Structure formats: C-alpha cells, structure tokens
Amino acid sequence: MDMRMLFSLEGKTALVTGGAYGIGFAIAQALADAGAKIAFNCRSQSNLDRALADYAAKGIDARGYIADVTDEAQVSGLIAQIEADLGGVDILVNNAGVIKRIPMTEMSVEDFRQVVDIDLVGPFICAKAVIPGMLKKGHGKIINICSMMSELGRETVSAYAAAKGGLKMLTRNICSEYGGANIQCNGIGPGYIATPQTAPLRERQPDGSRHPFDQFIVSKTPAGRWGDPEDLMGPAVFLASDASNFVNGHILYVDGGILAYIGKQP
Ligand code: NAP
Ligand code: GCO
C-alpha cells in the first residue's frame, strides 16, 4: 500500500466553515497541502478579503464565500455554488463556532440560543446540505470541531459546553445513519489553542504577568503549553483521507494530554 496515496486528498473538494482565520485556516492549509481544493465561508466581506489574501500568501488558490452557517437557505446556496465552482463537497469541516463566557444565571436565553445555534445547529445544517451529494458520490468525510467542553464543564461556558457536547453526539449519529453509505463522520476535540477565540484568556495582566487562566491551562496540560492551530493539521488530514476509512463516530482529542491528566499534586 502506498502511504502517500492513503493520505492524499488529490481530486477532493473540501469546505471548511469559518475558515478565514484561526483553527479553520490552519486546517484548510493542511487539506490544501494534501491536494484538496479549498472552499471556506465567513460572515463579512472584510474578513473574506483578508482571508483570500492570506491564502494567496500561502500559495493556496482558495475560494471564499459569504454565508452564515445558521441560515439554511444561505448554506444551500453555498453548497450549490461550490459544486458549480469546484465540484461537489467531498470533505466538510464544521469549524465555525463562537463562545460566550457568562455565568449561567446571568446568561440570557437569547445568548444561550445563539451559541447553540452557531455551534450545534450550524453543523447540522451544513452536514444536512452536503450529505445528499456525498451519497451520490458514494463517499464523504465530515469532521466536526468539538472541544474539551464536549467532555468537561467549567464556570461560564454552559451554552458552549451544551453545544459541543451535543456536537459529539451529532457526530456519532451521522456515523450511525450514514456509515453504511461510506460516509465517515468524526470529531476533532482541540485542547486550548492560541487563536482569537481564546485571546481574552491569555491577555497579559496590567503588571505584565501572565493571565491566571493562561497559567492554569499550562499547568493542566501535560505538554506544558497551549496548542497552536498547526497542531490540528495532521489529525485533520488523517480524518479527511482514506487513511481513516474505518474510523467512524470517533472524537480525536488533540489536547496535549489534558483529558488524561488529573492535575499537578499540591
Ligand atoms: P475563532 O478564531 O474565533 O474563529 C471562528 C471562526 O468561525 C471565524 O472565522 C468566524 O468567522 C467563524 N464563524 C463564527 N460564527 C459563524 C457563523 N455563524 N457562520 C459562519 N462562520 C462563523 O475560533 P477558533 O479558535 O479558530 O475556533 C474554531 C473552532 O474550533 C470553533 O468551533 C471553536 O469552538 C473550536 N475550538 C476552539 C478551541 C480553541 O482553544 N481556540 C478549542 C476547541 C475548539 P466570522 O469572521 O464570520 O466571525
Ligand atoms: C474556554 C475556552 C474553551 C476552548 C476550547 C477548549 O473558555 O474554556 O474558550 O472552551 O476554546 O473549546 O477545548
């Protein structure tokens, strides 16, 4: 068996939602390096323009589209447009996501719903939109970007944890429903990754010292550091490629060991 062919994405079209920057951008770069044609979406023209320049600077001819993952009509239009431009989607990475850090008793129902809408209903809408094309092709890969909060809770992230826990089960359910049609749906559960989403947790304190949460995460991570978006590149290529054809309904945690570790003894 040719190992390079097993991991190759030549001839495949990948859609990375929210792939304008952060984790999605790194995953899209990796899929492009493995040979895939890249499509991504985001919500504003300014982010789209900046991202297209960033992809071009990496030598990647990505196609960018404006579409909100919570809007089913926009997502249907997006998938049809990608099919016309690049061919039907073979690989969907449900990456678009938000977090709101608000104590539960202070959180409005609207805020809770918005997080669940983007982080859980969005992946449902996108997966629902690509599965018919995958069924016609006879293959498909769906990668849901889950979280430590698919397994763990913490103060202030009730909506996010509910959504990411739900996303883990949506992953298993897509596997259950469509595994027989040669569609693999797996999750990646990143640990704490340095991106705009986690920037507030890493801000320097007025006295120049590190944010207490930053120190807390480093002490909770056996690897002793935050993850970089690049840490997710290899796992994403694996789950997008034929190398993972018998891996289905699995969540691959890429967390420097956080979930394995009880924490430093006092
Ligand atoms: P980020 O830097 O905040 O990027 C999030 C991306 O999602 C942005 O491109 C954003 O685009 C897009 N997005 C948000 N809402 C959208 C919507 N309704 N429709 C379309 N696009 C939307 O976040 P990140 O840290 O890279 O996180 C990416 C994913 O990984 C998220 O699902 C996040 O929950 C998950 N994750 C992150 C970490 C971490 O430590 N950073 C760990 C585990 C999991 P706009 O410009 O349109 O807002
Ligand atoms: C938080 C963080 C996390 C991470 C990530 C962990 O406030 O606890 O933002 O939720 O972003 O999802 O895997």
CSV table of C-alpha atoms and ligand atoms in Angstrom, one decimal:
chain,number,residue,atom,x,y,z
A,1,MET,CA,0.0,0.0,0.0
A,2,ASP,CA,1.3,3.5,-1.0
A,3,MET,CA,1.3,5.5,2.2
A,4,ARG,CA,1.4,8.9,0.4
A,5,MET,CA,-1.7,7.9,-1.7
A,6,LEU,CA,-3.5,6.8,1.5
A,7,PHE,CA,-3.2,10.4,2.9
A,8,SER,CA,-3.6,12.2,-0.4
A,9,LEU,CA,-6.6,14.4,-1.0
A,10,GLU,CA,-5.9,15.0,-4.7
A,11,GLY,CA,-9.1,15.4,-6.6
A,12,LYS,CA,-11.2,16.2,-3.5
A,13,THR,CA,-13.1,19.4,-2.7
A,14,ALA,CA,-13.1,20.5,1.0
A,15,LEU,CA,-15.4,23.1,2.6
A,16,VAL,CA,-14.0,24.5,5.9
A,17,THR,CA,-16.7,26.6,7.6
A,18,GLY,CA,-15.3,29.7,9.3
A,19,GLY,CA,-12.0,29.1,7.6
A,20,ALA,CA,-11.0,32.7,7.3
A,21,TYR,CA,-8.6,32.6,10.3
A,22,GLY,CA,-7.8,30.6,13.4
A,23,ILE,CA,-8.1,26.8,13.5
A,24,GLY,CA,-10.2,26.7,10.3
A,25,PHE,CA,-7.5,28.5,8.3
A,26,ALA,CA,-4.8,26.1,9.6
A,27,ILE,CA,-6.9,23.0,8.8
A,28,ALA,CA,-7.7,24.4,5.3
A,29,GLN,CA,-4.0,24.9,4.7
A,30,ALA,CA,-3.3,21.3,5.7
A,31,LEU,CA,-6.0,19.9,3.4
A,32,ALA,CA,-4.7,22.1,0.5
A,33,ASP,CA,-1.1,20.8,1.1
A,34,ALA,CA,-2.5,17.3,0.9
A,35,GLY,CA,-4.0,18.1,-2.5
A,36,ALA,CA,-7.6,19.2,-1.8
A,37,LYS,CA,-9.4,22.2,-3.5
A,38,ILE,CA,-10.4,24.6,-0.7
A,39,ALA,CA,-13.6,26.4,-0.2
A,40,PHE,CA,-14.4,28.4,3.0
A,41,ASN,CA,-17.1,30.7,4.2
A,42,CYS,CA,-17.3,33.6,6.7
A,43,ARG,CA,-19.8,36.3,7.5
A,44,SER,CA,-18.2,39.6,6.3
A,45,GLN,CA,-16.7,40.9,3.1
A,46,SER,CA,-13.7,42.4,5.1
A,47,ASN,CA,-12.8,39.0,6.6
A,48,LEU,CA,-13.3,37.4,3.2
A,49,ASP,CA,-10.9,39.8,1.5
A,50,ARG,CA,-8.3,39.5,4.3
A,51,ALA,CA,-8.5,35.7,4.2
A,52,LEU,CA,-8.2,35.5,0.4
A,53,ALA,CA,-5.0,37.5,0.7
A,54,ASP,CA,-3.8,35.2,3.5
A,55,TYR,CA,-4.5,32.1,1.4
A,56,ALA,CA,-2.8,33.6,-1.6
A,57,ALA,CA,0.3,34.4,0.5
A,58,LYS,CA,0.5,30.7,1.4
A,59,GLY,CA,0.2,29.8,-2.3
A,60,ILE,CA,-3.3,28.4,-1.9
A,61,ASP,CA,-6.0,29.2,-4.5
A,62,ALA,CA,-8.9,29.0,-2.1
A,63,ARG,CA,-12.5,30.1,-2.9
A,64,GLY,CA,-14.2,32.2,-0.3
A,65,TYR,CA,-17.9,32.8,0.1
A,66,ILE,CA,-20.1,34.8,2.5
A,67,ALA,CA,-22.6,32.6,4.3
A,68,ASP,CA,-23.8,32.2,7.8
A,69,VAL,CA,-23.9,28.6,8.9
A,70,THR,CA,-27.1,29.2,10.9
A,71,ASP,CA,-29.1,30.2,7.8
A,72,GLU,CA,-30.2,27.1,5.9
A,73,ALA,CA,-31.0,29.0,2.7
A,74,GLN,CA,-27.6,30.6,2.6
A,75,VAL,CA,-25.9,27.2,3.3
A,76,SER,CA,-27.9,25.6,0.4
A,77,GLY,CA,-26.8,28.4,-1.9
A,78,LEU,CA,-23.2,28.0,-0.7
A,79,ILE,CA,-23.1,24.2,-1.4
A,80,ALA,CA,-24.6,24.7,-4.9
A,81,GLN,CA,-22.1,27.5,-5.7
A,82,ILE,CA,-19.1,25.3,-4.5
A,83,GLU,CA,-20.4,22.5,-6.7
A,84,ALA,CA,-20.5,24.8,-9.7
A,85,ASP,CA,-17.1,26.3,-9.0
A,86,LEU,CA,-15.1,23.4,-7.7
A,87,GLY,CA,-17.2,20.2,-7.8
A,88,GLY,CA,-19.3,18.7,-5.1
A,89,VAL,CA,-18.1,18.7,-1.5
A,90,ASP,CA,-16.1,15.5,-0.6
A,91,ILE,CA,-14.9,16.8,2.8
A,92,LEU,CA,-16.8,19.1,5.2
A,93,VAL,CA,-15.1,20.6,8.2
A,94,ASN,CA,-17.6,22.0,10.6
A,95,ASN,CA,-15.3,24.5,12.2
A,96,ALA,CA,-17.3,27.8,12.5
A,97,GLY,CA,-18.0,28.4,16.2
A,98,VAL,CA,-18.3,31.0,18.9
A,99,ILE,CA,-18.2,31.1,22.7
A,100,LYS,CA,-19.8,33.4,25.2
A,101,ARG,CA,-18.3,33.3,28.7
A,102,ILE,CA,-21.1,34.4,31.0
A,103,PRO,CA,-22.1,32.8,34.4
A,104,MET,CA,-25.2,30.7,33.7
A,105,THR,CA,-27.6,32.6,36.0
A,106,GLU,CA,-26.6,35.9,34.2
A,107,MET,CA,-26.9,34.5,30.7
A,108,SER,CA,-29.9,35.5,28.7
A,109,VAL,CA,-31.8,32.8,26.8
A,110,GLU,CA,-31.0,34.7,23.6
A,111,ASP,CA,-27.3,34.4,24.2
A,112,PHE,CA,-27.6,30.7,25.1
A,113,ARG,CA,-29.6,30.1,21.9
A,114,GLN,CA,-27.2,32.0,19.7
A,115,VAL,CA,-24.2,29.8,20.8
A,116,VAL,CA,-26.2,26.6,20.4
A,117,ASP,CA,-27.4,27.9,17.0
A,118,ILE,CA,-23.9,28.5,15.6
A,119,ASP,CA,-22.0,25.7,17.3
A,120,LEU,CA,-24.6,22.8,17.1
A,121,VAL,CA,-27.4,23.7,14.7
A,122,GLY,CA,-24.9,25.2,12.2
A,123,PRO,CA,-23.0,21.8,11.8
A,124,PHE,CA,-26.4,20.1,11.5
A,125,ILE,CA,-27.4,22.4,8.6
A,126,CYS,CA,-24.1,22.1,6.9
A,127,ALA,CA,-23.9,18.3,7.2
A,128,LYS,CA,-27.5,18.0,6.0
A,129,ALA,CA,-26.7,20.1,3.0
A,130,VAL,CA,-23.6,18.1,1.9
A,131,ILE,CA,-24.8,14.5,2.7
A,132,PRO,CA,-27.1,14.1,-0.4
A,133,GLY,CA,-24.1,15.0,-2.7
A,134,MET,CA,-21.9,12.6,-0.7
A,135,LEU,CA,-24.5,9.8,-1.1
A,136,LYS,CA,-24.4,10.3,-4.9
A,137,LYS,CA,-20.6,10.2,-5.0
A,138,GLY,CA,-20.5,7.1,-2.8
A,139,HIS,CA,-18.1,8.6,-0.3
A,140,GLY,CA,-17.8,11.6,2.2
A,141,LYS,CA,-15.9,12.8,5.2
A,142,ILE,CA,-17.4,15.1,7.8
A,143,ILE,CA,-15.2,16.5,10.6
A,144,ASN,CA,-16.9,18.3,13.4
A,145,ILE,CA,-14.7,20.6,15.5
A,146,CYS,CA,-15.6,19.6,19.1
A,147,SER,CA,-13.9,20.8,22.3
A,148,MET,CA,-12.6,19.9,25.7
A,149,MET,CA,-16.1,21.1,26.6
A,150,SER,CA,-17.5,18.0,24.7
A,151,GLU,CA,-16.3,16.2,27.9
A,152,LEU,CA,-15.7,18.7,30.6
A,153,GLY,CA,-17.5,21.7,32.2
A,154,ARG,CA,-16.3,24.9,33.7
A,155,GLU,CA,-17.6,28.1,35.1
A,156,THR,CA,-19.2,30.5,32.5
A,157,VAL,CA,-19.4,28.2,29.4
A,158,SER,CA,-22.8,26.4,29.8
A,159,ALA,CA,-24.1,27.2,26.3
A,160,TYR,CA,-20.8,26.3,24.7
A,161,ALA,CA,-20.4,23.0,26.7
A,162,ALA,CA,-24.0,22.1,25.9
A,163,ALA,CA,-23.4,22.7,22.2
A,164,LYS,CA,-20.1,21.0,22.0
A,165,GLY,CA,-21.4,18.0,24.0
A,166,GLY,CA,-24.3,17.9,21.5
A,167,LEU,CA,-21.9,18.1,18.6
A,168,LYS,CA,-20.1,15.0,19.9
A,169,MET,CA,-23.4,13.1,19.8
A,170,LEU,CA,-24.4,14.6,16.4
A,171,THR,CA,-21.0,13.1,15.2
A,172,ARG,CA,-21.9,9.7,16.4
A,173,ASN,CA,-25.4,9.9,15.0
A,174,ILE,CA,-24.2,10.9,11.5
A,175,CYS,CA,-21.9,8.0,11.7
A,176,SER,CA,-24.7,5.7,12.7
A,177,GLU,CA,-27.1,6.9,10.0
A,178,TYR,CA,-24.7,7.2,7.1
A,179,GLY,CA,-21.7,4.9,7.9
A,180,GLY,CA,-23.3,2.2,5.7
A,181,ALA,CA,-23.1,4.7,2.7
A,182,ASN,CA,-19.3,5.1,3.1
A,183,ILE,CA,-19.6,8.5,4.9
A,184,GLN,CA,-17.2,8.9,7.8
A,185,CYS,CA,-18.2,11.5,10.4
A,186,ASN,CA,-15.6,12.1,13.1
A,187,GLY,CA,-14.7,14.9,15.5
A,188,ILE,CA,-11.6,16.7,16.5
A,189,GLY,CA,-11.5,17.9,20.1
A,190,PRO,CA,-8.8,20.6,20.3
A,191,GLY,CA,-7.4,21.4,23.7
A,192,TYR,CA,-6.7,25.0,24.5
A,193,ILE,CA,-5.4,26.5,21.2
A,194,ALA,CA,-4.0,30.0,20.8
A,195,THR,CA,-6.5,31.8,18.5
A,196,PRO,CA,-8.6,34.9,18.6
A,197,GLN,CA,-11.3,32.9,20.4
A,198,THR,CA,-9.0,32.3,23.4
A,199,ALA,CA,-7.1,35.6,23.3
A,200,PRO,CA,-9.0,37.0,26.3
A,201,LEU,CA,-7.8,34.1,28.4
A,202,ARG,CA,-4.1,34.8,27.5
A,203,GLU,CA,-4.1,38.6,27.9
A,204,ARG,CA,-1.2,40.0,29.9
A,205,GLN,CA,-2.2,41.5,33.3
A,206,PRO,CA,-1.7,45.2,34.0
A,207,ASP,CA,1.5,44.3,35.9
A,208,GLY,CA,2.9,42.4,32.9
A,209,SER,CA,2.3,39.0,34.5
A,210,ARG,CA,0.5,36.1,32.7
A,211,HIS,CA,-3.3,35.8,32.9
A,212,PRO,CA,-4.2,33.4,35.7
A,213,PHE,CA,-6.2,31.3,33.3
A,214,ASP,CA,-3.1,31.0,31.0
A,215,GLN,CA,-1.1,29.7,33.9
A,216,PHE,CA,-3.9,27.4,34.9
A,217,ILE,CA,-4.1,25.8,31.4
A,218,VAL,CA,-0.4,25.3,31.1
A,219,SER,CA,-0.4,23.5,34.5
A,220,LYS,CA,-3.4,21.4,33.4
A,221,THR,CA,-1.7,20.4,30.1
A,222,PRO,CA,0.9,17.6,30.3
A,223,ALA,CA,2.6,19.1,27.2
A,224,GLY,CA,3.1,22.2,29.3
A,225,ARG,CA,1.9,24.7,26.6
A,226,TRP,CA,-1.1,26.0,24.7
A,227,GLY,CA,-1.7,24.3,21.4
A,228,ASP,CA,-1.2,26.1,18.1
A,229,PRO,CA,-3.6,25.8,15.2
A,230,GLU,CA,-0.9,23.9,13.3
A,231,ASP,CA,-1.2,21.1,15.9
A,232,LEU,CA,-4.5,20.2,14.3
A,233,MET,CA,-3.2,19.9,10.7
A,234,GLY,CA,-2.1,16.2,10.8
A,235,PRO,CA,-5.2,15.0,12.6
A,236,ALA,CA,-7.4,16.8,10.1
A,237,VAL,CA,-5.6,15.3,7.1
A,238,PHE,CA,-5.9,11.9,8.7
A,239,LEU,CA,-9.7,12.2,9.2
A,240,ALA,CA,-10.2,13.7,5.7
A,241,SER,CA,-8.3,11.0,3.9
A,242,ASP,CA,-8.6,7.3,3.0
A,243,ALA,CA,-6.3,6.6,5.9
A,244,SER,CA,-9.3,6.9,8.2
A,245,ASN,CA,-11.9,4.9,6.1
A,246,PHE,CA,-12.7,2.5,9.0
A,247,VAL,CA,-12.6,5.3,11.7
A,248,ASN,CA,-16.2,6.5,12.3
A,249,GLY,CA,-18.0,8.3,15.1
A,250,HIS,CA,-14.8,8.9,16.9
A,251,ILE,CA,-13.7,12.1,18.6
A,252,LEU,CA,-9.9,12.6,18.3
A,253,TYR,CA,-8.8,14.8,21.2
A,254,VAL,CA,-5.8,16.9,20.3
A,255,ASP,CA,-5.2,18.4,23.7
A,256,GLY,CA,-1.6,17.9,24.8
A,257,GLY,CA,-2.9,15.3,27.2
A,258,ILE,CA,-5.4,17.4,29.2
A,259,LEU,CA,-8.1,14.7,29.3
A,260,ALA,CA,-5.7,12.1,30.5
A,261,TYR,CA,-4.4,14.1,33.4
A,262,ILE,CA,-5.7,14.5,37.0
A,263,GLY,CA,-3.6,17.7,37.5
A,264,LYS,CA,-0.5,18.5,39.5
A,265,GLN,CA,-0.5,17.4,43.1
A,266,PRO,CA,-0.3,20.3,45.6
B,1,NAP,P1,-12.1,31.9,16.0
B,1,NAP,O1,-10.6,32.3,15.9
B,1,NAP,O2,-13.0,32.8,16.8
B,1,NAP,O3,-12.7,31.6,14.6
B,1,NAP,C1,-14.0,31.3,14.5
B,1,NAP,C2,-14.4,31.3,13.0
B,1,NAP,O4,-15.8,30.9,12.9
B,1,NAP,C3,-14.3,32.6,12.4
B,1,NAP,O5,-13.7,32.5,11.1
B,1,NAP,C4,-15.7,33.2,12.3
B,1,NAP,O6,-15.9,34.0,11.2
B,1,NAP,C5,-16.5,31.9,12.1
B,1,NAP,N1,-17.9,32.0,12.4
B,1,NAP,C6,-18.4,32.2,13.6
B,1,NAP,N2,-19.8,32.2,13.6
B,1,NAP,C7,-20.1,31.9,12.3
B,1,NAP,C8,-21.3,31.8,11.6
B,1,NAP,N3,-22.5,31.9,12.1
B,1,NAP,N4,-21.3,31.5,10.2
B,1,NAP,C9,-20.1,31.4,9.6
B,1,NAP,N5,-18.9,31.5,10.2
B,1,NAP,C10,-18.9,31.8,11.5
B,1,NAP,O7,-12.1,30.5,16.7
B,1,NAP,P2,-11.1,29.3,16.7
B,1,NAP,O8,-10.4,29.3,18.0
B,1,NAP,O9,-10.3,29.2,15.4
B,1,NAP,O10,-12.2,28.1,16.7
B,1,NAP,C11,-12.6,27.4,15.6
B,1,NAP,C12,-13.5,26.2,16.1
B,1,NAP,O11,-12.7,25.4,17.0
B,1,NAP,C13,-14.7,26.7,16.9
B,1,NAP,O12,-15.8,25.8,16.6
B,1,NAP,C14,-14.3,26.6,18.3
B,1,NAP,O13,-15.3,26.5,19.2
B,1,NAP,C15,-13.4,25.4,18.2
B,1,NAP,N6,-12.4,25.2,19.3
B,1,NAP,C16,-11.5,26.2,19.6
B,1,NAP,C17,-10.6,25.9,20.6
B,1,NAP,C18,-9.6,26.9,21.0
B,1,NAP,O14,-8.9,26.8,22.0
B,1,NAP,N7,-9.3,28.0,20.2
B,1,NAP,C19,-10.6,24.7,21.3
B,1,NAP,C20,-11.5,23.8,20.9
B,1,NAP,C21,-12.5,24.0,20.0
B,1,NAP,P3,-16.5,35.5,11.4
B,1,NAP,O15,-15.4,36.3,10.9
B,1,NAP,O16,-17.6,35.5,10.4
B,1,NAP,O17,-16.9,35.7,12.8
B,2,GCO,C1,-12.9,28.4,27.5
B,2,GCO,C2,-12.3,28.1,26.1
B,2,GCO,C3,-12.5,26.7,25.6
B,2,GCO,C4,-11.7,26.5,24.4
B,2,GCO,C5,-11.8,25.1,23.8
B,2,GCO,C6,-11.3,24.0,24.7
B,2,GCO,O1,-13.4,29.5,27.7
B,2,GCO,O2,-12.9,27.5,28.3
B,2,GCO,O3,-12.6,29.1,25.2
B,2,GCO,O4,-13.8,26.4,25.6
B,2,GCO,O5,-11.9,27.4,23.4
B,2,GCO,O6,-13.1,24.8,23.2
B,2,GCO,O7,-11.3,22.8,24.0
